[in-house]
Coordinates of C-alpha atoms in Angstrom, one line a residue:
M285 CA -7.4 17.4 8.0
V286 CA -4.8 19.5 9.8
T287 CA -5.0 21.5 13.0
V288 CA -2.9 24.6 13.5
L289 CA -1.7 25.4 17.1
G290 CA -1.6 29.1 18.1
P291 CA -2.9 32.2 16.5
A292 CA -2.7 33.4 12.9
P293 CA 0.5 35.0 11.5
L294 CA 1.1 38.6 12.6
N295 CA 3.7 41.3 12.8
D296 CA 5.0 41.8 16.3
P297 CA 8.0 44.0 16.8
G298 CA 8.4 42.6 20.3
D299 CA 9.3 39.2 19.1
A300 CA 12.8 38.3 18.1
G301 CA 11.3 37.3 14.7
V302 CA 9.4 39.8 12.6
F303 CA 6.6 37.3 12.0
R304 CA 4.7 34.9 14.2
L305 CA 4.4 31.5 12.5
P306 CA 2.5 28.9 14.4
P307 CA 3.2 25.2 13.7
V308 CA 0.8 22.7 12.3
S309 CA -0.1 19.8 14.6
G310 CA 2.1 16.8 13.7
E311 CA 4.3 18.8 11.4
T312 CA 7.9 17.9 10.7
T313 CA 10.5 20.4 12.0
A314 CA 12.0 20.6 8.5
S315 CA 8.5 21.6 7.1
L316 CA 8.2 24.4 9.7
V317 CA 11.7 25.7 8.7
C318 CA 10.7 25.8 5.1
R319 CA 7.5 27.6 5.8
L320 CA 9.3 30.1 8.0
A321 CA 11.8 30.8 5.2
A322 CA 9.0 31.4 2.8
R323 CA 7.3 33.7 5.3
Y324 CA 10.5 35.8 5.4
G325 CA 10.8 35.7 1.6
L326 CA 14.0 33.7 1.8
E327 CA 15.2 30.5 0.2
A328 CA 15.1 27.6 2.7
K329 CA 18.9 27.1 2.5
T330 CA 19.5 30.7 3.3
L331 CA 17.5 30.5 6.6
R332 CA 19.1 27.1 7.4
S333 CA 22.5 28.8 7.4
N334 CA 21.7 30.1 10.9
W335 CA 22.4 26.5 12.2
Q336 CA 25.6 24.5 12.0
W337 CA 24.8 21.3 10.0
R338 CA 26.3 18.0 10.7
N339 CA 25.3 16.3 7.4
S340 CA 23.7 16.9 4.1
P341 CA 19.9 16.7 3.4
P342 CA 18.7 13.3 2.3
R343 CA 17.8 12.9 -1.4
H344 CA 16.1 10.4 -3.6
E345 CA 18.0 8.3 -6.1
S346 CA 17.1 10.8 -8.8
G347 CA 18.9 13.5 -6.8
D348 CA 15.7 15.4 -5.8
A349 CA 15.3 16.5 -2.2
R350 CA 13.1 14.3 -0.1
A351 CA 9.9 15.9 1.1
D352 CA 10.0 13.6 4.2
A353 CA 13.4 15.0 5.3
E354 CA 13.4 15.8 9.0
V355 CA 15.6 18.0 11.2
L356 CA 16.9 17.4 14.8
L357 CA 18.1 20.4 16.7
N358 CA 20.2 20.9 19.8
A359 CA 19.0 23.0 22.7
A360 CA 20.4 26.2 21.2
G361 CA 19.0 25.3 17.8
R362 CA 15.5 24.9 19.3
R363 CA 15.7 28.2 21.1
L364 CA 16.7 29.9 17.8
L365 CA 13.8 28.4 15.9
A366 CA 11.3 29.3 18.6
L367 CA 12.5 32.9 18.5
L368 CA 12.4 33.1 14.7
C369 CA 8.8 31.7 14.7
G370 CA 7.7 33.9 17.6
V371 CA 6.2 30.9 19.3
E372 CA 7.0 29.5 22.7
Q373 CA 9.0 26.3 22.9
D374 CA 6.3 24.4 24.8
V375 CA 3.9 25.1 21.9
L376 CA 6.4 23.7 19.4
A377 CA 7.1 20.7 21.6
R378 CA 3.4 19.8 21.6
A379 CA 3.0 20.3 17.8
L380 CA 6.3 18.8 16.4
P381 CA 6.8 15.1 17.1
S382 CA 10.6 15.3 16.5
W383 CA 11.1 18.4 18.7
G384 CA 12.4 16.7 21.8
Q385 CA 14.5 14.0 20.1
Q386 CA 18.2 14.2 20.5
D387 CA 21.2 13.5 18.3
A388 CA 24.5 12.5 20.0
K389 CA 26.5 14.2 17.3
L390 CA 25.0 17.6 18.1
P391 CA 26.8 19.8 20.8
A392 CA 24.9 19.9 24.0
A393 CA 26.9 22.4 26.0
P394 CA 25.0 25.4 27.4
D395 CA 27.1 27.8 25.4
A396 CA 27.0 25.7 22.2
E397 CA 26.1 27.2 18.8
P398 CA 22.7 26.4 17.2
A399 CA 23.3 23.0 15.4
A400 CA 21.1 20.6 13.4
A401 CA 21.3 17.2 11.7
W402 CA 19.2 15.8 8.9
R403 CA 17.2 12.6 9.3
I404 CA 14.4 10.8 7.4
G405 CA 11.1 11.5 9.1
G406 CA 9.7 8.0 8.7
A407 CA 12.5 6.6 10.7
L408 CA 11.8 8.9 13.6
A409 CA 8.1 9.2 14.4
G410 CA 6.1 7.1 11.9
P411 CA 4.6 7.6 8.4
V412 CA 5.0 11.1 6.9
A413 CA 2.4 12.6 4.6
F414 CA 1.6 15.9 3.0
G415 CA -0.9 18.2 4.7
C416 CA -3.8 19.8 3.1
R417 CA -2.8 23.2 1.7
L418 CA -6.4 24.5 1.8
C419 CA -6.6 23.7 5.5
T420 CA -3.3 25.4 6.1
A421 CA -4.4 28.5 4.1
R422 CA -7.7 28.6 6.1
R423 CA -5.8 28.8 9.4
T424 CA -2.6 30.6 8.6
G425 CA -3.5 32.7 5.6
T426 CA -0.9 31.1 3.3
A427 CA -1.4 28.0 1.2
A428 CA 2.1 26.7 1.8
R429 CA 3.2 23.1 1.6
V430 CA 3.1 21.3 4.9
V431 CA 4.6 17.9 5.7
R432 CA 3.4 16.1 8.8
Y433 CA 3.3 12.8 10.5
A434 CA 0.0 11.0 9.9
A435 CA -1.1 7.3 10.1
R436 CA -2.7 5.8 7.0
W437 CA -6.2 6.1 8.6
Q438 CA -5.7 9.9 8.9
R439 CA -5.2 10.7 5.3
V440 CA -8.7 12.0 4.4
C441 CA -9.3 15.7 4.5
V442 CA -13.0 15.6 5.0
R443 CA -13.5 19.3 4.6
H444 CA -11.9 19.5 1.2
G445 CA -12.4 15.9 -0.1
R446 CA -8.7 15.1 -0.5
W447 CA -6.5 12.0 0.1
L448 CA -3.2 13.2 1.5
L449 CA -0.4 11.1 0.0
D450 CA 2.8 9.7 1.5
A451 CA 5.7 12.3 1.4
D452 CA 8.5 9.7 1.2
A453 CA 8.0 8.9 -2.5
D454 CA 9.8 10.5 -5.4
Q455 CA 6.7 11.9 -7.2
P456 CA 5.1 15.4 -7.4
L457 CA 1.5 14.9 -6.2
E458 CA 0.5 15.9 -2.7
H459 CA -3.1 14.7 -2.7
L460 CA -5.8 12.9 -4.7
D461 CA -9.2 14.3 -5.3
L462 CA -11.9 12.4 -3.4
R463 CA -14.9 14.5 -4.4
G464 CA -17.5 12.2 -5.7
L465 CA -16.1 9.3 -3.6
A466 CA -18.3 9.6 -0.5
E467 CA -17.5 6.1 0.5
V468 CA -13.8 6.9 1.1
T469 CA -14.7 9.9 3.3
A470 CA -17.3 7.8 5.2
A471 CA -14.6 5.2 5.8
Q472 CA -12.6 7.8 7.7
R473 CA -15.5 8.4 10.1
R474 CA -16.2 4.7 10.4
W475 CA -12.6 3.9 11.3
T476 CA -13.0 5.9 14.5
R477 CA -15.7 3.5 15.7
V478 CA -13.6 0.5 14.5
A479 CA -10.6 1.8 16.5
R480 CA -12.7 2.1 19.6
R481 CA -14.0 -1.4 19.1
A482 CA -10.4 -2.7 18.8
V483 CA -9.5 -1.1 22.1
R484 CA -12.5 -2.6 23.8
A485 CA -11.5 -6.0 22.4
G486 CA -8.1 -5.6 24.0
G487 CA -6.3 -5.0 20.7
E488 CA -4.2 -2.2 19.3
P489 CA -5.9 -0.2 16.5
E490 CA -2.6 0.2 14.7
R491 CA -2.0 -3.5 14.4
V492 CA -5.7 -4.2 13.4
F493 CA -5.4 -1.7 10.7
A494 CA -2.1 -3.0 9.5
L495 CA -3.4 -6.5 9.1
A496 CA -6.5 -5.4 7.3
H497 CA -4.5 -3.2 5.0
A498 CA -2.2 -6.2 4.2
V499 CA -5.2 -8.4 3.4
V500 CA -6.8 -5.8 1.1
A501 CA -3.5 -4.8 -0.5
R502 CA -3.0 -8.5 -1.5
W503 CA -6.4 -8.5 -3.1
W504 CA -5.5 -5.3 -4.9
E505 CA -2.6 -7.0 -6.6
Q506 CA -4.7 -10.0 -7.6
A507 CA -7.7 -7.8 -8.7
L508 CA -6.0 -6.8 -11.9
H509 CA -7.1 -10.3 -13.2
W510 CA -10.6 -10.4 -11.6
E511 CA -13.2 -9.8 -14.3
S512 CA -15.9 -9.3 -11.6
E513 CA -14.1 -6.4 -10.0
T514 CA -15.7 -3.1 -11.1
I515 CA -15.6 -1.0 -7.9
W516 CA -11.9 -0.3 -7.7
P517 CA -11.4 0.5 -11.4
R518 CA -14.2 3.1 -11.1
R519 CA -12.6 4.7 -8.1
L520 CA -9.1 4.6 -9.5
H521 CA -10.2 6.4 -12.7
Q522 CA -12.1 9.0 -10.6
V523 CA -9.1 9.9 -8.4
T524 CA -6.9 10.2 -11.6
G525 CA -9.2 12.8 -13.1
G526 CA -11.2 10.4 -15.3
N527 CA -8.6 8.3 -17.1
A528 CA -5.7 6.3 -15.8
G529 CA -5.2 4.4 -19.1
T530 CA -1.8 5.5 -20.4
E531 CA -0.2 5.4 -16.9
L532 CA -2.2 2.6 -15.3
E533 CA 0.6 0.9 -13.5
R534 CA 1.8 4.2 -11.9
W535 CA -1.7 5.2 -10.9
R536 CA -2.4 1.8 -9.4
I537 CA 0.6 2.5 -7.2
V538 CA -0.2 6.1 -6.3
G539 CA -3.9 5.5 -5.9
R540 CA -3.9 2.2 -4.1
D541 CA -4.3 3.3 -0.5
A542 CA -7.0 5.8 -1.3
V543 CA -9.0 3.5 -3.5
V544 CA -9.0 0.5 -1.1
F545 CA -9.5 2.5 2.1
P546 CA -13.2 1.6 2.5
E547 CA -12.5 -2.1 2.1
V548 CA -9.6 -1.9 4.6
V549 CA -11.9 -0.4 7.3
A550 CA -14.6 -3.0 6.4
V551 CA -12.1 -5.9 6.8
A552 CA -10.8 -4.5 10.1
D553 CA -14.3 -4.3 11.4
A554 CA -15.1 -7.9 10.2
L555 CA -12.0 -9.3 11.8
L556 CA -12.9 -7.8 15.1
D557 CA -16.4 -9.3 15.0
P558 CA -16.7 -12.4 17.2
A559 CA -19.4 -13.8 14.8
M560 CA -16.8 -13.9 12.0
A561 CA -14.3 -15.7 14.2
E562 CA -17.1 -18.2 14.9
L563 CA -17.6 -18.8 11.2
A564 CA -13.8 -19.4 10.8
W565 CA -14.0 -21.9 13.6
R566 CA -16.9 -23.8 12.1
D567 CA -15.2 -23.8 8.6
S568 CA -12.2 -25.6 10.3
G569 CA -14.5 -28.4 11.5
A570 CA -14.6 -27.0 15.1
G571 CA -13.9 -30.1 17.2
R572 CA -13.3 -32.3 14.2
P573 CA -10.4 -30.6 12.3
R574 CA -10.5 -30.4 8.6
P575 CA -8.9 -28.3 5.8
L576 CA -10.5 -24.9 5.3
P577 CA -13.0 -25.3 2.4
A578 CA -13.0 -23.1 -0.7
D579 CA -16.7 -22.4 -0.2
G580 CA -16.3 -21.6 3.5
A581 CA -18.9 -19.4 5.3
F582 CA -16.2 -17.1 6.7
C583 CA -14.7 -16.0 3.4
R584 CA -18.1 -15.9 1.8
R585 CA -19.4 -13.6 4.5
L586 CA -16.2 -11.5 4.3
G587 CA -16.8 -11.0 0.6
E588 CA -20.3 -9.8 1.3
R589 CA -19.1 -7.4 3.9
V590 CA -16.8 -5.7 1.4
G591 CA -19.6 -5.6 -1.3
R592 CA -18.3 -8.5 -3.4
G593 CA -20.4 -11.6 -3.1
W594 CA -18.2 -13.4 -5.6
L595 CA -15.0 -12.9 -3.6
G596 CA -15.3 -15.7 -1.1
P597 CA -13.7 -18.6 -3.1
L598 CA -10.9 -16.4 -4.3
A599 CA -10.1 -15.3 -0.7
A600 CA -10.4 -18.8 0.7
T601 CA -7.9 -20.3 -1.8
D602 CA -5.3 -17.6 -1.4
Y603 CA -3.2 -19.9 0.9
G604 CA -0.3 -18.5 2.7
G605 CA -1.6 -14.9 2.9
P606 CA -2.3 -12.7 5.9
L607 CA -6.0 -13.6 5.9
T608 CA -5.3 -17.4 6.3
S609 CA -2.7 -16.6 8.9
W610 CA -5.3 -14.7 10.9
M611 CA -7.8 -17.6 10.5
G612 CA -5.1 -20.1 11.6
S613 CA -4.4 -18.1 14.8
V614 CA -8.0 -17.8 15.7
I615 CA -8.6 -21.5 15.1
R616 CA -5.5 -22.5 17.1
I617 CA -6.6 -20.3 20.0
R618 CA -10.0 -22.0 20.1
R619 CA -8.4 -25.5 20.0
G620 CA -5.8 -24.6 22.6
A621 CA -3.0 -25.5 20.2
S622 CA 0.4 -23.8 20.1
G623 CA 1.4 -21.4 17.3
P624 CA 4.3 -21.6 14.9
P625 CA 7.7 -22.1 16.5
G626 CA 8.9 -18.9 18.1
Y627 CA 5.6 -17.1 17.9
D628 CA 2.5 -16.9 20.1
N629 CA -1.0 -17.3 18.7
D630 CA -1.4 -13.6 18.0
P631 CA -4.1 -13.0 15.4
W632 CA -2.8 -9.5 14.7
W633 CA 0.8 -10.5 14.1
L634 CA 1.7 -9.5 10.6
R635 CA 4.6 -11.4 9.1
Q636 CA 7.2 -9.4 7.3
E637 CA 6.6 -11.1 4.0
H638 CA 2.9 -10.1 4.2
Q639 CA 3.6 -6.4 4.7
P640 CA 2.5 -4.5 1.6
T641 CA 5.2 -2.6 -0.3
T642 CA 4.9 1.1 0.2
M643 CA 4.1 3.6 -2.6
A644 CA 7.7 4.8 -2.5
G645 CA 9.1 1.3 -2.8
Q646 CA 6.8 0.4 -5.7
L647 CA 7.7 3.6 -7.6
R648 CA 11.4 2.9 -7.2
V649 CA 10.8 -0.5 -8.8
L650 CA 8.7 1.0 -11.5
G651 CA 11.5 3.5 -12.3
K652 CA 14.0 0.6 -12.7
E653 CA 11.5 -1.3 -14.8
K654 CA 11.2 1.6 -17.3
K655 CA 15.0 1.8 -17.6
T656 CA 15.5 -1.9 -18.0
P657 CA 12.2 -3.9 -18.1
G658 CA 12.2 -6.8 -15.7
S659 CA 15.3 -5.6 -13.8
G660 CA 13.6 -4.4 -10.6
R661 CA 11.4 -7.4 -9.6
T662 CA 11.6 -11.1 -9.4
W663 CA 9.0 -13.3 -11.1
R664 CA 7.2 -14.0 -7.8
A665 CA 7.1 -10.3 -6.9
A666 CA 5.8 -9.3 -10.4
V667 CA 3.2 -12.0 -11.0
P668 CA 0.2 -12.4 -8.7
P669 CA -0.1 -15.7 -6.8
E670 CA -3.4 -16.5 -8.6
Q671 CA -1.7 -16.4 -12.0
R672 CA 1.4 -18.3 -10.9
M673 CA -1.0 -21.0 -9.6
L674 CA -2.7 -21.3 -13.0
I675 CA 0.7 -21.6 -14.8
T676 CA 1.9 -24.2 -12.3
R677 CA -1.3 -26.2 -12.5
A678 CA -1.3 -26.3 -16.3
V679 CA 2.4 -27.4 -16.4
E680 CA 1.9 -30.1 -13.8
D681 CA -1.2 -31.4 -15.5
A682 CA 0.6 -31.5 -18.9
E683 CA 3.5 -33.3 -17.3
E684 CA 1.1 -35.9 -15.8
Q685 CA -0.5 -36.5 -19.3
L686 CA 2.9 -37.0 -20.9
I687 CA 4.1 -39.4 -18.2
Q688 CA 1.1 -41.6 -19.0
L689 CA 2.5 -42.1 -22.5
R690 CA 5.5 -44.1 -21.3
G691 CA 5.3 -47.5 -22.9
A692 CA 2.2 -46.6 -24.7
Q693 CA 3.4 -47.7 -28.2
Y694 CA 2.6 -51.3 -27.7
G695 CA -0.7 -52.9 -28.9
K696 CA -3.0 -52.5 -31.9
T697 CA -2.4 -49.6 -34.2
A698 CA -5.8 -48.0 -33.7
E699 CA -5.6 -48.2 -29.9
V700 CA -2.1 -46.8 -29.7
A701 CA -2.8 -44.0 -32.2
Q702 CA -6.0 -43.1 -30.3
Q703 CA -4.2 -43.0 -26.9
L704 CA -1.2 -41.1 -28.3
L705 CA -3.2 -38.5 -30.1
S706 CA -5.8 -38.0 -27.4
T707 CA -3.3 -37.7 -24.6
L708 CA -0.9 -35.5 -26.7
G709 CA -3.8 -33.3 -27.7
H710 CA -4.8 -32.8 -24.1
A711 CA -1.2 -32.1 -23.1
A712 CA -0.9 -29.6 -26.0
T713 CA -4.0 -27.8 -24.8
L714 CA -2.6 -27.5 -21.3
I715 CA 0.8 -26.3 -22.6
D716 CA -1.0 -23.7 -24.8
Q717 CA -2.7 -22.5 -21.7
A718 CA 0.5 -22.3 -19.8
V719 CA 2.1 -20.4 -22.7
R720 CA -0.8 -18.0 -22.8
E721 CA -0.8 -17.4 -19.0
S722 CA 3.0 -17.0 -18.9
A723 CA 3.0 -14.5 -21.8
A724 CA 0.2 -12.5 -20.2
A725 CA 2.1 -12.4 -16.9
A726 CA 5.3 -11.3 -18.6
L727 CA 3.5 -8.5 -20.4
T728 CA 1.8 -7.3 -17.2
A729 CA 5.2 -7.4 -15.5
G730 CA 6.6 -5.0 -18.1
M731 CA 8.1 -7.2 -20.7
A732 CA 8.0 -5.9 -24.3
L733 CA 5.6 -7.7 -26.6
E734 CA 8.3 -8.3 -29.2
D735 CA 10.5 -10.0 -26.6
V736 CA 7.7 -12.2 -25.2
A737 CA 6.7 -13.2 -28.7
R738 CA 10.3 -14.2 -29.5
W739 CA 10.6 -16.3 -26.4
A740 CA 7.2 -18.0 -27.2
R741 CA 8.3 -18.5 -30.8
L742 CA 5.2 -16.7 -32.1
P743 CA 4.8 -13.7 -34.3
A744 CA 3.9 -10.6 -32.2
D745 CA 0.6 -10.1 -33.9
V746 CA -0.3 -13.8 -33.4
L747 CA 0.6 -13.6 -29.7
A748 CA -1.5 -10.4 -29.3
D749 CA -4.5 -12.3 -30.8
V750 CA -3.9 -15.3 -28.6
L751 CA -4.1 -13.1 -25.5
V752 CA -7.6 -11.8 -26.5
D753 CA -10.5 -13.7 -25.0
D754 CA -12.6 -16.0 -27.2
D755 CA -15.5 -13.6 -27.1
G756 CA -13.4 -10.8 -28.5
E757 CA -13.1 -8.9 -25.2
R758 CA -9.8 -7.6 -23.8
P759 CA -8.1 -9.8 -21.2
A760 CA -9.1 -9.3 -17.6
A761 CA -5.8 -7.5 -16.9
Q762 CA -6.8 -4.8 -19.3
W763 CA -10.3 -4.2 -17.8
W764 CA -8.8 -1.4 -15.7
V765 CA -7.5 0.5 -18.8

């Protein structure tokens, strides 16, 4: 939802500009310049020629202009833009987050010419997203594109049922359709209450949201292999217009934040609940420390609070993630123990390695993958932790079985043959499992079936059959298709 400051556009011969063009609250200065050019019937670059530019506009690797490009102006440049818009500078200062920011390379002398410099918006004043064109048209009379600074919990246009997408990615969509997904819209309203709760608890809403988002984004990556997960696939197909099948990987990137938003708000609310912290404390053994159990009450209750009663054991065994880091901090605070070297016991501290990759970053990787499969990601980045754990466990168990056969060829023939064949058969089963999991992971990561089959020394059709479940259903990874 966007709010426009000032009156609707009008012709006023008394203004230096022919038209009066009010800014949108939170809008980038570059977006306002583009809308102003369109209002005058000019190309943006023609209007921009009124300023002296110190550099070139930022572009994506593809060469396309970045929608999140931002403009910094010197004092003369700000006066000129205010005159062309027919809007007072104090109005622009309240609406445009970058308005008062300075650039040392721009001339600051009183008699200097209007000058400007390009920047990337996200590096100046936070995340940049597209505005709702319908809201803009309702207030200004023109359905022009607006780019504005907006946190991730401000992306729902409640009036028109839209999720407003990040503007820093090299992709054409500005929004996703949320009509029919009332739970996403409701989560926007619920977040307001959660944010107030965070403040009352002495926390910062931004950090609480960031941690909850990291927890749920990690689940999102693992959920591709969760057979019990049915909520997110339904939402994803709905925001894609009914079918994400042929471009599932791209849609999982573009649609992630909208699809998981209700769960992010629910997790943030849960982590602020003292009763949940008490459950984590009890799971740890309270006064008698013990390892966190896979069937702990905390994760079981957390799964219930996000509408997934089966999630508890999966969340509890995802060691090394942002959720277990939060639990560790809460438990250490209760015990009066110190935190990791160099850090306090801050439950809302989000490690850099736990921060989710943005849509823009994932799309860049996907673009590289399409050019040269496998080139853009490491194995650990492409394969979910749960699947890597299954492969590692199968390999280690097979290794243990084979070690037991050292010196086994002594004794009676029947006994030796029985031990050899029984143990080798068990090891072979484990190796087959490791091959199957590794092949599935490679295919999910973008490898071609023919290449994977050659590496596994299997015909492609045989490998395809191997990756189908025994009951004839498609693998869990294909449930989303």
